[in-house]
Amino acid sequence: MTFEEMDKKYVLHTYNRNYVNFKSGQNATLFSEEGKDFIDFTSGIGVVSVGHGNKRVADAIYEQVQNITHISNLFLIEPQAKLAKKMVELSGYDMAVFFGNSGAEANEGAIKIARKYGQNRFKNKRYKVLTLEHSFHGRTITTIKATGQKSFHQDAFSPYPDGFSYKNQIKDIYAAIDDETVGVMLELVQGEGGVAAFDKKEMQELAAFLQKNDLLLIIDEVQTGVFRSGEFLASKLYDIKPDVITLAKGLAGGVPIGAVMTKHKDIFTYSDHGSTFGGNFLSTRAGLEVLDILESYHKNGLLQENIDYFDSKLKEAAEKYRNIFLSVTGLGLMRGLQCKDADTLSKIIKASFENGILVLKAGRNTVRFLPPLTISKDEIDEGFERFERALDTI
Ligand SMILES: *Cc1c(COP(=O)(O)O)cnc(C)c1O
């Protein structure tokens, strides 16, 4: 039985997989079973923030799990306390953190915070959370409903919880707020939805309006967070002060983790929320090492250098292939090239793979780039060379 057959027989069929068998990786380069190398402009969908096979993260994890991997949240977890402190310090916000295991779980936590706040703060409980069309907030029953894409609201999984509705643009939000609305949840750059960054001024005005009315601004930074935007949080780049922030993907370099941070530090009391695995020794020790690496990478200017270099290469490709691309989108190392149509997008993803370069799709017609933040200039050069070779076949 081949591994492909094994996978198809024993794993539930939720992914339209590509059956390449990667055996090892180094920074932004992956090696398959056949010894073929691929430049990875996806970092496992924004997860492997410090690259594949990162020695510092591997050593930190190894040292940790030799001693304790997991002990439950009934006891002090030293790296959890340290990681929370580090995240709060890097954010510059006066917040506290709860740890879970994924982005969806982090958003569930955010929604629980919003509902409890809505009960505590207002005479008549407020519970509705407005989100945006083309958003993506996760795959649990609640976060599917929070996701503003009809294709996710399959009848098969109904009934869904009440309290979510969707607006097309930021400016549509104001009129949609009623006396049961407790807040707004959104991504500053919609990832799955098409790598579309919102306007800074428009976002600041919304933040000010919500603050004035004691409504919550929940920023889903599951994809934009952990230096993906060039700053620890995209919220810093937008110069806004959210009430609640969720993180996951890049936070522990590939070890499953999710986190919700809020300035409402006393919103939860004992037993309001919890997680068996969340914030255990393994994931938080990995997270500490990742943040340590990325903090210096940000401070010494190398991250910005990479962002600028990637940007120049991306614009070059967009210019050279104007017959294929309509626009360049996104920010930091979360970038997109919008194609003419969905069919061209599929062809590009396939041709890229055949030419040894991994890229993602976003929305209906956007090629998405989420390289490891530590990608080398050589890997960027090689990646774009291969990408252009792929485009030449379209
Ligand atoms: C990936 C993603 C999620 C879901 O994260 P999971 O870890 O898959 O649950 C939620 N929100 C955004 C913005 C994401 O990009």
XYZ file of C-alpha atoms and ligand atoms in Angstrom:
409
model
C 0.000 0.000 0.000
C 1.447 3.393 -0.931
C 1.219 6.251 1.575
C -1.282 7.902 -0.735
C -3.491 4.805 -0.613
C -3.037 4.597 3.153
C -4.038 8.233 3.563
C -7.093 7.793 1.377
C -8.170 4.668 3.193
C -7.609 5.718 6.806
C -7.897 9.515 6.932
C -11.240 11.287 6.556
C -11.503 13.103 3.264
C -11.548 16.776 4.208
C -8.552 17.951 2.171
C -7.906 17.989 -1.535
C -4.305 16.973 -0.915
C -1.262 17.090 -3.104
C 0.519 13.767 -2.587
C 4.120 14.908 -2.446
C 5.967 13.366 0.525
C 8.213 15.997 2.125
C 10.950 14.489 4.234
C 12.918 17.486 5.457
C 13.136 21.235 5.310
C 15.623 24.031 5.893
C 14.286 27.560 6.339
C 12.168 28.167 3.179
C 13.331 25.070 1.294
C 11.618 21.682 1.432
C 12.953 18.338 0.176
C 10.677 15.582 -1.083
C 11.132 11.833 -0.869
C 12.471 11.820 -4.444
C 15.096 14.394 -3.454
C 13.415 17.234 -5.336
C 13.621 20.659 -3.643
C 10.831 23.200 -3.375
C 10.951 26.848 -2.325
C 8.211 27.339 0.242
C 6.321 30.625 -0.092
C 3.528 29.245 2.151
C 5.239 28.379 5.485
C 2.491 25.843 6.133
C -0.145 28.597 5.750
C 1.686 31.185 7.824
C 2.723 28.818 10.604
C 6.417 28.046 10.212
C 7.313 31.673 10.903
C 10.992 30.999 11.642
C 11.421 28.448 8.868
C 11.553 24.674 8.592
C 14.057 22.740 10.685
C 14.812 25.736 12.900
C 17.631 24.518 15.145
C 16.948 26.929 17.996
C 13.269 25.990 18.201
C 14.080 22.282 17.854
C 16.683 22.455 20.644
C 14.341 24.406 22.925
C 11.532 21.877 22.368
C 13.878 18.932 22.889
C 15.258 20.341 26.119
C 11.728 21.026 27.351
C 10.123 17.679 26.516
C 13.023 15.749 28.035
C 11.766 17.161 31.307
C 8.068 17.999 31.122
C 5.777 18.084 28.078
C 2.464 18.566 29.841
C 1.175 18.870 33.355
C -2.302 20.543 33.038
C -3.455 24.032 33.872
C -4.078 23.031 37.492
C -0.441 23.922 38.156
C 1.894 26.768 37.359
C 3.386 26.446 33.867
C 6.552 28.534 33.868
C 6.965 28.978 30.077
C 3.237 29.871 29.808
C 3.660 32.733 32.284
C 6.820 33.866 30.479
C 5.195 33.683 27.032
C 2.148 35.667 28.198
C 4.446 38.342 29.664
C 6.491 38.476 26.465
C 3.363 38.794 24.283
C 1.908 41.566 26.434
C 5.227 43.452 26.420
C 5.666 43.094 22.659
C 2.075 44.237 22.091
C 2.442 47.378 24.188
C -1.176 46.877 25.319
C -2.244 46.423 28.935
C -3.726 42.960 28.433
C -3.728 39.389 29.742
C -3.668 36.140 27.762
C -5.534 32.824 27.609
C -3.920 29.973 25.673
C -5.689 27.393 23.520
C -4.561 25.235 20.610
C -5.751 26.829 17.391
C -7.039 29.948 15.738
C -10.660 28.829 15.849
C -10.343 28.116 19.547
C -8.791 31.525 20.144
C -11.760 33.113 18.352
C -14.202 31.015 20.398
C -12.515 32.490 23.466
C -12.893 35.988 22.032
C -16.605 35.404 21.414
C -17.064 34.125 24.979
C -15.322 37.256 26.274
C -17.614 39.405 24.124
C -20.777 37.687 25.361
C -19.792 37.923 29.005
C -18.815 41.555 28.554
C -22.178 42.126 26.867
C -23.936 40.712 29.893
C -21.848 42.541 32.518
C -21.681 45.921 30.855
C -25.241 46.499 29.598
C -28.591 46.361 31.361
C -30.058 44.361 28.498
C -27.534 41.726 27.516
C -25.754 42.384 24.235
C -24.430 39.354 22.362
C -24.300 40.062 18.631
C -20.903 40.205 16.960
C -20.684 41.805 13.542
C -18.125 40.409 11.121
C -17.215 41.101 7.504
C -17.941 39.411 4.237
C -14.970 37.430 2.871
C -13.682 36.987 6.422
C -12.392 33.734 7.855
C -12.530 32.946 11.568
C -12.318 29.146 11.829
C -14.020 25.787 11.441
C -15.883 25.167 14.689
C -19.661 25.510 14.491
C -19.509 28.990 16.037
C -16.535 30.301 14.095
C -17.989 28.953 10.828
C -21.008 31.121 11.604
C -18.763 34.075 12.415
C -17.078 33.597 9.024
C -18.695 35.882 6.459
C -18.696 33.473 3.527
C -21.911 31.718 2.542
C -20.046 28.675 1.208
C -19.009 27.867 4.788
C -22.577 27.926 6.150
C -23.518 24.528 4.813
C -26.958 23.353 5.713
C -25.497 19.965 6.659
C -23.939 21.443 9.785
C -26.895 23.548 10.896
C -28.328 24.756 13.215
C -25.723 27.413 13.932
C -25.608 29.692 16.969
C -27.350 33.063 16.672
C -25.705 36.411 16.926
C -23.617 36.807 13.780
C -24.194 38.916 10.698
C -21.921 40.220 7.963
C -21.189 43.525 6.332
C -19.434 44.087 3.042
C -17.387 47.120 4.051
C -16.232 48.902 7.182
C -18.530 51.828 6.462
C -21.570 49.503 6.477
C -20.924 48.480 10.067
C -22.240 51.632 11.759
C -25.816 51.287 10.563
C -25.862 47.562 11.404
C -25.209 48.120 15.114
C -28.370 47.604 17.144
C -29.120 47.474 20.875
C -28.033 43.828 20.987
C -24.655 44.363 19.300
C -21.672 43.926 21.585
C -18.845 44.332 19.121
C -17.129 43.830 15.800
C -14.658 41.106 14.872
C -12.413 41.442 11.844
C -9.039 40.748 10.237
C -6.989 43.842 9.331
C -5.799 41.978 6.247
C -8.244 39.302 5.182
C -6.124 36.197 4.646
C -8.277 33.401 3.257
C -10.611 36.031 1.798
C -8.103 37.380 -0.721
C -5.200 39.158 1.068
C -7.063 42.443 1.164
C -5.746 45.056 3.634
C -8.254 47.529 5.049
C -7.699 51.271 4.996
C -5.883 52.566 8.087
C -7.893 55.736 8.566
C -11.206 53.937 8.122
C -10.120 51.378 10.717
C -9.040 54.068 13.194
C -12.414 55.793 12.848
C -14.237 52.535 13.510
C -12.030 51.838 16.541
C -12.762 55.309 17.949
C -16.499 54.924 17.368
C -16.646 51.526 19.082
C -14.603 52.766 22.009
C -16.858 55.782 22.454
C -19.895 53.485 22.605
C -18.292 50.883 24.899
C -18.487 48.283 22.121
C -15.703 45.773 21.588
C -13.203 45.761 18.769
C -11.991 42.181 18.325
C -9.074 41.826 15.928
C -8.455 38.356 14.522
C -4.675 38.365 14.132
C -4.450 34.605 13.705
C -2.776 35.179 10.332
C -1.564 38.813 10.535
C -0.008 38.468 14.007
C 3.464 37.481 15.206
C 5.431 39.878 12.958
C 3.754 38.746 9.709
C 2.832 42.404 9.052
C 6.290 43.696 9.961
C 5.197 44.536 13.526
C 4.380 42.071 16.314
C 0.718 42.859 15.703
C -0.871 44.389 12.603
C -2.921 46.381 15.134
C 0.295 48.330 15.898
C 0.744 49.079 12.210
C -2.837 50.397 12.104
C -2.230 52.310 15.335
C -5.441 51.083 16.973
C -6.148 49.762 20.455
C -8.349 46.650 20.198
C -10.229 45.230 23.181
C -9.536 41.647 22.200
C -6.848 40.136 19.937
C -6.547 36.532 18.798
C -3.351 34.845 17.645
C -2.335 31.371 16.534
C -0.625 30.376 13.281
C 2.940 31.728 13.535
C 3.135 31.919 17.331
C 4.956 28.652 18.069
C 6.665 27.947 14.736
C 4.537 24.887 13.934
C 3.585 23.589 17.373
C -0.210 23.932 17.747
C -1.114 27.006 19.810
C -3.802 29.663 19.986
C -4.128 32.706 22.201
C -6.709 35.330 23.025
C -5.517 38.560 24.652
C -7.777 41.181 26.144
C -7.625 44.403 28.094
C -10.633 43.136 30.088
C -8.296 41.257 32.358
C -10.929 40.303 34.943
C -13.685 39.247 32.540
C -13.287 35.532 33.294
C -13.436 33.919 36.696
C -12.534 30.345 37.595
C -14.212 27.756 35.370
C -15.508 30.332 32.843
C -13.085 28.973 30.275
C -10.393 26.328 30.037
C -8.387 23.917 27.930
C -6.629 20.634 28.615
C -3.708 21.166 26.257
C -3.780 24.964 25.966
C -0.559 26.690 27.017
C 1.278 23.509 27.944
C 5.055 23.303 28.387
C 5.664 22.155 24.817
C 3.772 24.848 22.926
C 4.673 27.775 25.159
C 8.372 26.875 25.284
C 8.322 26.767 21.478
C 6.467 30.098 21.402
C 9.054 31.736 23.656
C 11.888 30.696 21.365
C 10.008 31.854 18.260
C 9.309 35.281 19.786
C 12.907 35.588 20.944
C 14.149 34.911 17.405
C 11.627 37.213 15.747
C 12.038 40.041 18.253
C 15.739 40.403 17.405
C 15.010 39.879 13.727
C 12.588 42.811 13.921
C 14.927 44.993 16.006
C 17.996 44.562 13.800
C 16.050 45.527 10.675
C 16.412 42.197 8.872
C 12.651 41.589 8.857
C 11.979 44.937 7.175
C 14.783 44.245 4.695
C 13.115 40.958 3.778
C 9.714 42.623 3.463
C 11.137 45.306 1.157
C 13.050 42.792 -0.929
C 10.039 40.503 -1.313
C 7.911 43.519 -2.200
C 10.283 44.582 -4.990
C 10.349 41.064 -6.450
C 6.572 40.772 -6.266
C 6.043 44.104 -8.024
C 8.587 43.120 -10.675
C 6.628 39.920 -11.390
C 3.299 41.782 -11.458
C 4.722 44.308 -13.896
C 6.323 41.685 -16.142
C 3.147 39.567 -16.280
C 0.563 42.303 -16.638
C -1.343 39.991 -18.951
C -2.014 37.724 -15.929
C -2.171 39.962 -12.845
C -4.535 42.794 -12.021
C -3.018 44.056 -8.771
C -0.536 43.555 -5.938
C -2.143 43.311 -2.494
C -1.391 42.769 1.199
C 1.391 43.992 3.437
C 4.465 42.724 5.292
C 5.133 39.135 4.264
C 1.433 38.473 3.700
C 1.056 39.309 0.046
C -1.180 38.615 -2.904
C -1.249 38.839 -6.668
C -4.771 39.152 -7.948
C -5.258 37.255 -11.228
C -7.728 37.787 -14.018
C -9.877 34.824 -13.017
C -10.184 31.683 -10.892
C -9.200 29.402 -13.746
C -5.867 31.207 -14.236
C -5.269 30.988 -10.483
C -5.647 27.188 -10.492
C -3.255 26.936 -13.434
C -0.678 29.107 -11.628
C -0.809 27.042 -8.411
C -0.339 23.839 -10.409
C 2.433 25.165 -12.668
C 4.220 26.644 -9.621
C 4.260 23.270 -7.923
C 5.604 21.623 -11.066
C 8.379 24.208 -11.132
C 9.369 23.665 -7.492
C 7.731 26.672 -5.875
C 4.887 26.451 -3.350
C 2.267 29.217 -3.324
C -1.275 29.411 -1.921
C -4.619 30.572 -3.170
C -6.819 33.124 -1.428
C -10.347 34.216 -2.218
C -11.512 33.492 -5.719
C -8.595 34.676 -7.794
C -5.575 35.671 -5.707
C -2.175 33.966 -5.451
C -1.169 34.225 -1.792
C 2.402 34.442 -0.504
C 3.186 33.680 3.155
C 6.903 32.825 3.210
C 8.746 32.114 6.462
C 9.679 35.517 7.940
C 13.305 34.348 8.064
C 13.451 33.425 4.361
C 16.863 34.211 2.825
C 17.428 36.553 -0.125
C 18.722 33.593 -2.137
C 15.493 31.712 -1.456
C 13.435 34.751 -2.476
C 15.452 35.063 -5.714
C 15.204 31.358 -6.484
C 11.496 31.318 -5.589
C 10.630 34.158 -7.952
C 12.778 32.680 -10.736
C 10.790 29.447 -10.451
C 7.514 31.373 -10.162
C 8.244 33.245 -13.385
C 9.225 29.995 -15.093
C 5.807 28.679 -14.055
C 4.062 31.794 -15.350
C 5.781 31.356 -18.711
C 3.904 28.063 -19.117
C 0.470 29.634 -18.569
C -6.302 30.219 9.927
C -7.198 31.222 10.499
C -8.139 30.898 11.492
C -8.356 29.480 11.956
O -7.236 28.950 12.602
P -7.183 27.371 12.918
O -5.884 27.229 13.668
O -7.195 26.663 11.615
O -8.361 27.057 13.754
C -8.889 31.919 12.029
N -8.755 33.185 11.626
C -7.867 33.539 10.662
C -7.743 34.968 10.268
C -7.062 32.569 10.066
O -6.203 32.925 9.108
